[in-house]
Each structure stands twice: as structure tokens, then as C-alpha cells.
mmCIF file with all atom_site columns, C-alpha atoms in Angstrom:
data_model
loop_
_atom_site.group_PDB
_atom_site.id
_atom_site.type_symbol
_atom_site.label_atom_id
_atom_site.label_alt_id
_atom_site.label_comp_id
_atom_site.label_asym_id
_atom_site.label_entity_id
_atom_site.label_seq_id
_atom_site.pdbx_PDB_ins_code
_atom_site.Cartn_x
_atom_site.Cartn_y
_atom_site.Cartn_z
_atom_site.occupancy
_atom_site.B_iso_or_equiv
_atom_site.pdbx_formal_charge
_atom_site.auth_seq_id
_atom_site.auth_comp_id
_atom_site.auth_asym_id
_atom_site.auth_atom_id
_atom_site.pdbx_PDB_model_num
ATOM 1   C CA . MET A 1 1   ? 0.115   0.040   -0.041 1.00 0.00 ? 1   MET A CA 1
ATOM 2   C CA . ARG A 1 2   ? 1.520   3.458   -1.117 1.00 0.00 ? 2   ARG A CA 1
ATOM 3   C CA . PHE A 1 3   ? 0.743   6.589   0.803  1.00 0.00 ? 3   PHE A CA 1
ATOM 4   C CA . GLY A 1 4   ? 1.170   10.147  -1.075 1.00 0.00 ? 4   GLY A CA 1
ATOM 5   C CA . ILE A 1 5   ? 3.021   12.893  1.128  1.00 0.00 ? 5   ILE A CA 1
ATOM 6   C CA . LYS A 1 6   ? -0.689  14.640  2.181  1.00 0.00 ? 6   LYS A CA 1
ATOM 7   C CA . SER A 1 7   ? -1.703  11.160  3.860  1.00 0.00 ? 7   SER A CA 1
ATOM 8   C CA . LEU A 1 8   ? 1.411   10.422  5.604  1.00 0.00 ? 8   LEU A CA 1
ATOM 9   C CA . ALA A 1 9   ? 1.069   13.999  6.608  1.00 0.00 ? 9   ALA A CA 1
ATOM 10  C CA . LEU A 1 10  ? -2.649  13.335  7.978  1.00 0.00 ? 10  LEU A CA 1
ATOM 11  C CA . ILE A 1 11  ? -1.670  10.232  9.797  1.00 0.00 ? 11  ILE A CA 1
ATOM 12  C CA . ALA A 1 12  ? 1.602   11.689  11.730 1.00 0.00 ? 12  ALA A CA 1
ATOM 13  C CA . ALA A 1 13  ? -1.150  14.290  13.040 1.00 0.00 ? 13  ALA A CA 1
ATOM 14  C CA . THR A 1 14  ? -3.891  12.338  13.779 1.00 0.00 ? 14  THR A CA 1
ATOM 15  C CA . THR A 1 15  ? -1.314  10.342  15.774 1.00 0.00 ? 15  THR A CA 1
ATOM 16  C CA . LEU A 1 16  ? 0.260   12.902  17.527 1.00 0.00 ? 16  LEU A CA 1
ATOM 17  C CA . MET A 1 17  ? -2.986  14.727  18.397 1.00 0.00 ? 17  MET A CA 1
ATOM 18  C CA . ALA A 1 18  ? -4.799  11.667  19.511 1.00 0.00 ? 18  ALA A CA 1
ATOM 19  C CA . PRO A 1 19  ? -4.225  12.030  22.956 1.00 0.00 ? 19  PRO A CA 1
ATOM 20  C CA . MET A 1 20  ? -5.115  15.644  23.135 1.00 0.00 ? 20  MET A CA 1
ATOM 21  C CA . ALA A 1 21  ? -8.295  15.165  21.183 1.00 0.00 ? 21  ALA A CA 1
ATOM 22  C CA . PHE A 1 22  ? -9.466  11.866  23.549 1.00 0.00 ? 22  PHE A CA 1
ATOM 23  C CA . ALA A 1 23  ? -8.350  14.658  26.745 1.00 0.00 ? 23  ALA A CA 1
ATOM 24  C CA . ASP A 1 24  ? -10.268 17.322  25.350 1.00 0.00 ? 24  ASP A CA 1
ATOM 25  C CA . GLU A 1 25  ? -13.406 15.099  24.930 1.00 0.00 ? 25  GLU A CA 1
ATOM 26  C CA . VAL A 1 26  ? -13.130 14.380  28.619 1.00 0.00 ? 26  VAL A CA 1
ATOM 27  C CA . GLY A 1 27  ? -12.265 17.564  30.285 1.00 0.00 ? 27  GLY A CA 1
ATOM 28  C CA . ASN A 1 28  ? -9.870  20.433  30.743 1.00 0.00 ? 28  ASN A CA 1
ATOM 29  C CA . ALA A 1 29  ? -6.551  19.073  30.800 1.00 0.00 ? 29  ALA A CA 1
ATOM 30  C CA . GLU A 1 30  ? -5.136  22.319  31.777 1.00 0.00 ? 30  GLU A CA 1
ATOM 31  C CA . GLU A 1 31  ? -7.640  22.343  34.902 1.00 0.00 ? 31  GLU A CA 1
ATOM 32  C CA . GLY A 1 32  ? -6.712  18.681  35.138 1.00 0.00 ? 32  GLY A CA 1
ATOM 33  C CA . GLU A 1 33  ? -3.082  19.583  35.846 1.00 0.00 ? 33  GLU A CA 1
ATOM 34  C CA . ASN A 1 34  ? -4.034  21.556  39.060 1.00 0.00 ? 34  ASN A CA 1
ATOM 35  C CA . VAL A 1 35  ? -6.285  18.943  40.425 1.00 0.00 ? 35  VAL A CA 1
ATOM 36  C CA . PHE A 1 36  ? -3.457  16.537  39.268 1.00 0.00 ? 36  PHE A CA 1
ATOM 37  C CA . LYS A 1 37  ? -1.331  18.114  42.575 1.00 0.00 ? 37  LYS A CA 1
ATOM 38  C CA . LYS A 1 38  ? -3.511  16.227  45.011 1.00 0.00 ? 38  LYS A CA 1
ATOM 39  C CA . CYS A 1 39  ? -2.543  13.337  43.495 1.00 0.00 ? 39  CYS A CA 1
ATOM 40  C CA . LYS A 1 40  ? 1.351   14.068  43.256 1.00 0.00 ? 40  LYS A CA 1
ATOM 41  C CA . ALA A 1 41  ? 2.306   12.745  46.769 1.00 0.00 ? 41  ALA A CA 1
ATOM 42  C CA . CYS A 1 42  ? 1.910   9.199   45.218 1.00 0.00 ? 42  CYS A CA 1
ATOM 43  C CA . HIS A 1 43  ? 2.183   9.507   41.400 1.00 0.00 ? 43  HIS A CA 1
ATOM 44  C CA . LYS A 1 44  ? 4.446   10.831  39.145 1.00 0.00 ? 44  LYS A CA 1
ATOM 45  C CA . ILE A 1 45  ? 3.534   11.352  35.410 1.00 0.00 ? 45  ILE A CA 1
ATOM 46  C CA . GLY A 1 46  ? 6.223   12.493  32.487 1.00 0.00 ? 46  GLY A CA 1
ATOM 47  C CA . GLU A 1 47  ? 9.273   12.351  31.484 1.00 0.00 ? 47  GLU A CA 1
ATOM 48  C CA . GLY A 1 48  ? 11.107  10.566  33.947 1.00 0.00 ? 48  GLY A CA 1
ATOM 49  C CA . ALA A 1 49  ? 8.297   9.577   35.738 1.00 0.00 ? 49  ALA A CA 1
ATOM 50  C CA . GLU A 1 50  ? 9.073   6.639   38.022 1.00 0.00 ? 50  GLU A CA 1
ATOM 51  C CA . ASN A 1 51  ? 6.752   4.323   40.638 1.00 0.00 ? 51  ASN A CA 1
ATOM 52  C CA . GLY A 1 52  ? 6.491   5.899   44.161 1.00 0.00 ? 52  GLY A CA 1
ATOM 53  C CA . THR A 1 53  ? 3.702   5.050   46.316 1.00 0.00 ? 53  THR A CA 1
ATOM 54  C CA . GLY A 1 54  ? 1.402   4.767   43.798 1.00 0.00 ? 54  GLY A CA 1
ATOM 55  C CA . PRO A 1 55  ? 2.351   3.748   40.295 1.00 0.00 ? 55  PRO A CA 1
ATOM 56  C CA . MET A 1 56  ? 3.765   6.107   37.508 1.00 0.00 ? 56  MET A CA 1
ATOM 57  C CA . LEU A 1 57  ? 0.865   7.058   35.174 1.00 0.00 ? 57  LEU A CA 1
ATOM 58  C CA . ASN A 1 58  ? 2.736   7.305   31.652 1.00 0.00 ? 58  ASN A CA 1
ATOM 59  C CA . ASP A 1 59  ? 0.411   5.514   29.336 1.00 0.00 ? 59  ASP A CA 1
ATOM 60  C CA . VAL A 1 60  ? -2.181  4.717   31.818 1.00 0.00 ? 60  VAL A CA 1
ATOM 61  C CA . MET A 1 61  ? -5.013  5.003   29.400 1.00 0.00 ? 61  MET A CA 1
ATOM 62  C CA . GLY A 1 62  ? -6.131  1.773   27.744 1.00 0.00 ? 62  GLY A CA 1
ATOM 63  C CA . ARG A 1 63  ? -3.426  0.075   29.837 1.00 0.00 ? 63  ARG A CA 1
ATOM 64  C CA . VAL A 1 64  ? -4.490  -3.582  31.691 1.00 0.00 ? 64  VAL A CA 1
ATOM 65  C CA . ALA A 1 65  ? -4.909  -2.285  35.533 1.00 0.00 ? 65  ALA A CA 1
ATOM 66  C CA . GLY A 1 66  ? -2.327  -3.566  37.667 1.00 0.00 ? 66  GLY A CA 1
ATOM 67  C CA . THR A 1 67  ? 0.420   -4.205  35.210 1.00 0.00 ? 67  THR A CA 1
ATOM 68  C CA . VAL A 1 68  ? 3.215   -1.104  35.816 1.00 0.00 ? 68  VAL A CA 1
ATOM 69  C CA . PRO A 1 69  ? 6.063   -2.938  36.033 1.00 0.00 ? 69  PRO A CA 1
ATOM 70  C CA . ASP A 1 70  ? 8.379   -3.175  39.344 1.00 0.00 ? 70  ASP A CA 1
ATOM 71  C CA . PHE A 1 71  ? 5.226   -1.774  41.618 1.00 0.00 ? 71  PHE A CA 1
ATOM 72  C CA . SER A 1 72  ? 3.307   -3.999  44.221 1.00 0.00 ? 72  SER A CA 1
ATOM 73  C CA . TYR A 1 73  ? -0.338  -3.190  43.312 1.00 0.00 ? 73  TYR A CA 1
ATOM 74  C CA . SER A 1 74  ? -3.371  -4.555  45.697 1.00 0.00 ? 74  SER A CA 1
ATOM 75  C CA . ASP A 1 75  ? -4.112  -8.297  44.811 1.00 0.00 ? 75  ASP A CA 1
ATOM 76  C CA . ASP A 1 76  ? -7.315  -7.003  44.363 1.00 0.00 ? 76  ASP A CA 1
ATOM 77  C CA . LEU A 1 77  ? -6.195  -4.314  41.770 1.00 0.00 ? 77  LEU A CA 1
ATOM 78  C CA . VAL A 1 78  ? -4.069  -6.942  39.860 1.00 0.00 ? 78  VAL A CA 1
ATOM 79  C CA . ALA A 1 79  ? -7.371  -9.743  40.051 1.00 0.00 ? 79  ALA A CA 1
ATOM 80  C CA . ALA A 1 80  ? -9.325  -6.664  38.283 1.00 0.00 ? 80  ALA A CA 1
ATOM 81  C CA . GLY A 1 81  ? -6.882  -6.439  35.806 1.00 0.00 ? 81  GLY A CA 1
ATOM 82  C CA . ALA A 1 82  ? -6.741  -9.959  35.228 1.00 0.00 ? 82  ALA A CA 1
ATOM 83  C CA . ALA A 1 83  ? -10.361 -10.347 35.320 1.00 0.00 ? 83  ALA A CA 1
ATOM 84  C CA . GLY A 1 84  ? -10.510 -7.243  32.206 1.00 0.00 ? 84  GLY A CA 1
ATOM 85  C CA . LEU A 1 85  ? -10.306 -4.141  33.966 1.00 0.00 ? 85  LEU A CA 1
ATOM 86  C CA . VAL A 1 86  ? -8.725  -1.718  30.996 1.00 0.00 ? 86  VAL A CA 1
ATOM 87  C CA . TRP A 1 87  ? -8.482  2.091   32.045 1.00 0.00 ? 87  TRP A CA 1
ATOM 88  C CA . ASP A 1 88  ? -11.017 3.746   30.113 1.00 0.00 ? 88  ASP A CA 1
ATOM 89  C CA . ALA A 1 89  ? -12.116 7.632   31.093 1.00 0.00 ? 89  ALA A CA 1
ATOM 90  C CA . ASP A 1 90  ? -15.311 5.329   32.565 1.00 0.00 ? 90  ASP A CA 1
ATOM 91  C CA . ASN A 1 91  ? -13.354 2.965   34.350 1.00 0.00 ? 91  ASN A CA 1
ATOM 92  C CA . MET A 1 92  ? -11.018 5.708   35.599 1.00 0.00 ? 92  MET A CA 1
ATOM 93  C CA . SER A 1 93  ? -13.902 8.413   36.816 1.00 0.00 ? 93  SER A CA 1
ATOM 94  C CA . ALA A 1 94  ? -15.536 5.546   38.778 1.00 0.00 ? 94  ALA A CA 1
ATOM 95  C CA . PHE A 1 95  ? -12.178 4.246   40.586 1.00 0.00 ? 95  PHE A CA 1
ATOM 96  C CA . ILE A 1 96  ? -10.926 7.763   41.502 1.00 0.00 ? 96  ILE A CA 1
ATOM 97  C CA . GLU A 1 97  ? -14.621 8.414   42.868 1.00 0.00 ? 97  GLU A CA 1
ATOM 98  C CA . ASP A 1 98  ? -14.020 5.698   45.236 1.00 0.00 ? 98  ASP A CA 1
ATOM 99  C CA . PRO A 1 99  ? -11.574 3.516   44.665 1.00 0.00 ? 99  PRO A CA 1
ATOM 100 C CA . LYS A 1 100 ? -12.280 0.809   47.388 1.00 0.00 ? 100 LYS A CA 1
ATOM 101 C CA . LYS A 1 101 ? -16.515 0.969   45.959 1.00 0.00 ? 101 LYS A CA 1
ATOM 102 C CA . PHE A 1 102 ? -15.383 0.512   42.652 1.00 0.00 ? 102 PHE A CA 1
ATOM 103 C CA . LEU A 1 103 ? -12.960 -2.634  43.184 1.00 0.00 ? 103 LEU A CA 1
ATOM 104 C CA . ARG A 1 104 ? -15.702 -4.276  45.420 1.00 0.00 ? 104 ARG A CA 1
ATOM 105 C CA . ASP A 1 105 ? -18.185 -3.373  42.456 1.00 0.00 ? 105 ASP A CA 1
ATOM 106 C CA . TYR A 1 106 ? -15.931 -4.440  39.636 1.00 0.00 ? 106 TYR A CA 1
ATOM 107 C CA . LEU A 1 107 ? -15.133 -7.840  41.198 1.00 0.00 ? 107 LEU A CA 1
ATOM 108 C CA . ASP A 1 108 ? -18.237 -8.650  43.050 1.00 0.00 ? 108 ASP A CA 1
ATOM 109 C CA . ASP A 1 109 ? -16.150 -8.826  46.305 1.00 0.00 ? 109 ASP A CA 1
ATOM 110 C CA . LYS A 1 110 ? -17.277 -6.956  49.318 1.00 0.00 ? 110 LYS A CA 1
ATOM 111 C CA . GLY A 1 111 ? -14.029 -7.681  50.826 1.00 0.00 ? 111 GLY A CA 1
ATOM 112 C CA . ALA A 1 112 ? -12.003 -6.026  47.937 1.00 0.00 ? 112 ALA A CA 1
ATOM 113 C CA . LYS A 1 113 ? -9.590  -3.363  48.662 1.00 0.00 ? 113 LYS A CA 1
ATOM 114 C CA . SER A 1 114 ? -7.454  -0.848  47.102 1.00 0.00 ? 114 SER A CA 1
ATOM 115 C CA . LYS A 1 115 ? -4.082  0.693   48.112 1.00 0.00 ? 115 LYS A CA 1
ATOM 116 C CA . MET A 1 116 ? -5.028  3.919   46.622 1.00 0.00 ? 116 MET A CA 1
ATOM 117 C CA . THR A 1 117 ? -7.308  5.956   49.435 1.00 0.00 ? 117 THR A CA 1
ATOM 118 C CA . LEU A 1 118 ? -7.754  9.694   48.146 1.00 0.00 ? 118 LEU A CA 1
ATOM 119 C CA . LYS A 1 119 ? -11.077 10.099  46.842 1.00 0.00 ? 119 LYS A CA 1
ATOM 120 C CA . VAL A 1 120 ? -11.958 12.476  43.848 1.00 0.00 ? 120 VAL A CA 1
ATOM 121 C CA . LYS A 1 121 ? -15.684 13.334  44.626 1.00 0.00 ? 121 LYS A CA 1
ATOM 122 C CA . LYS A 1 122 ? -16.501 16.068  42.089 1.00 0.00 ? 122 LYS A CA 1
ATOM 123 C CA . ASP A 1 123 ? -17.567 15.359  38.792 1.00 0.00 ? 123 ASP A CA 1
ATOM 124 C CA . GLU A 1 124 ? -15.788 18.169  37.120 1.00 0.00 ? 124 GLU A CA 1
ATOM 125 C CA . GLU A 1 125 ? -12.636 17.542  38.691 1.00 0.00 ? 125 GLU A CA 1
ATOM 126 C CA . ARG A 1 126 ? -12.542 13.789  37.858 1.00 0.00 ? 126 ARG A CA 1
ATOM 127 C CA . ALA A 1 127 ? -13.020 14.856  34.332 1.00 0.00 ? 127 ALA A CA 1
ATOM 128 C CA . ASP A 1 128 ? -10.135 17.380  34.441 1.00 0.00 ? 128 ASP A CA 1
ATOM 129 C CA . VAL A 1 129 ? -7.334  15.047  35.925 1.00 0.00 ? 129 VAL A CA 1
ATOM 130 C CA . ILE A 1 130 ? -8.475  12.411  33.555 1.00 0.00 ? 130 ILE A CA 1
ATOM 131 C CA . ALA A 1 131 ? -8.141  14.638  30.546 1.00 0.00 ? 131 ALA A CA 1
ATOM 132 C CA . TYR A 1 132 ? -4.651  15.427  31.912 1.00 0.00 ? 132 TYR A CA 1
ATOM 133 C CA . VAL A 1 133 ? -3.358  12.142  32.256 1.00 0.00 ? 133 VAL A CA 1
ATOM 134 C CA . ALA A 1 134 ? -4.763  11.145  29.040 1.00 0.00 ? 134 ALA A CA 1
ATOM 135 C CA . THR A 1 135 ? -2.618  13.397  27.457 1.00 0.00 ? 135 THR A CA 1
ATOM 136 C CA . PHE A 1 136 ? 0.600   11.343  28.957 1.00 0.00 ? 136 PHE A CA 1
ATOM 137 C CA . SER A 1 137 ? -0.686  8.457   27.221 1.00 0.00 ? 137 SER A CA 1
ATOM 138 C CA . ALA A 1 138 ? -0.011  6.739   23.813 1.00 0.00 ? 138 ALA A CA 1
ATOM 139 C CA . PRO A 1 139 ? -3.154  6.745   21.048 1.00 0.00 ? 139 PRO A CA 1
ATOM 140 C CA . PRO A 1 140 ? -5.410  3.925   21.141 1.00 0.00 ? 140 PRO A CA 1
ATOM 141 C CA . ALA A 1 141 ? -4.220  1.524   18.664 1.00 0.00 ? 141 ALA A CA 1
ATOM 142 C CA . ALA A 1 142 ? -6.252  2.081   15.298 1.00 0.00 ? 142 ALA A CA 1
ATOM 143 C CA . SER A 1 143 ? -8.694  -1.070  14.547 1.00 0.00 ? 143 SER A CA 1
ATOM 144 C CA . GLN A 1 144 ? -8.109  -2.924  11.335 1.00 0.00 ? 144 GLN A CA 1
#
């Protein structure tokens, strides 16, 4: 298959802009950067981010839950990932609203727990912080 220069430019632009486009659909990424200040005590994001008390969040959108290398997740979060939990805007929003409740509902296990204790209760703050985090995630692969 051959692509002309215009097609290649369009593909490149779409690929580079996909995280921002996704972020804009969810919330305001600029406002989300301010909300993320609540998260910084445990989570790192961006160039050179490493695991801390919480896992680093680069490329979290579209990732199977509980799979960042060299991070010690709760058994229940790993079980949720094994059961098919993939981070998207809806799952992320429900999780950060109340991590323990989310895992209990997802796993149908009244004893499930998360190491994450922070709850982001306001809908707009959740949407904004998800938009911000999405800017550090690779665009989803195109379906073929």
C-alpha cells in the first residue's frame, strides 16, 4: 500500500493529536494539571516518571489495570486487571471517585480493597484530571 505525502502528514498529525483529542472529550487538561497536584504525593507522570507510593501514570489510558512493571499493587487490583479491567475514562472516573467501592463492585467482592485512599468526588475534577493524565498516554491503536 502506498501513501502520498498528504496522507502521511494527515496520519502523523492524527497520531500526535489523538491524546489531546481524547483529553478534550473528557475534560479540561489544563484544569486537570491543577487537580493532579492532589495526586502528586503518590503518582508521577511525564518524562522520567517512576513508580512511587503509587504507580507512574504514563500511558495509563488503555492499559490493563495492575500491570506497571516493578510496582506492588494490591491483590485485588491485580485480580481486576486479570478479569479484564482496562483503564478508560469511565473506569478511571469510577475508580478515582471511590477506589475501594469500585473494586468491590467490579470484582463483586465485598472484601476487595485498594491501596489508593484518595477520592476525587467532584465530577468536573475527575473529568479534568483524566483529561490531563490522557495527554501522557499514547493514542489507541487503529482498528484494522
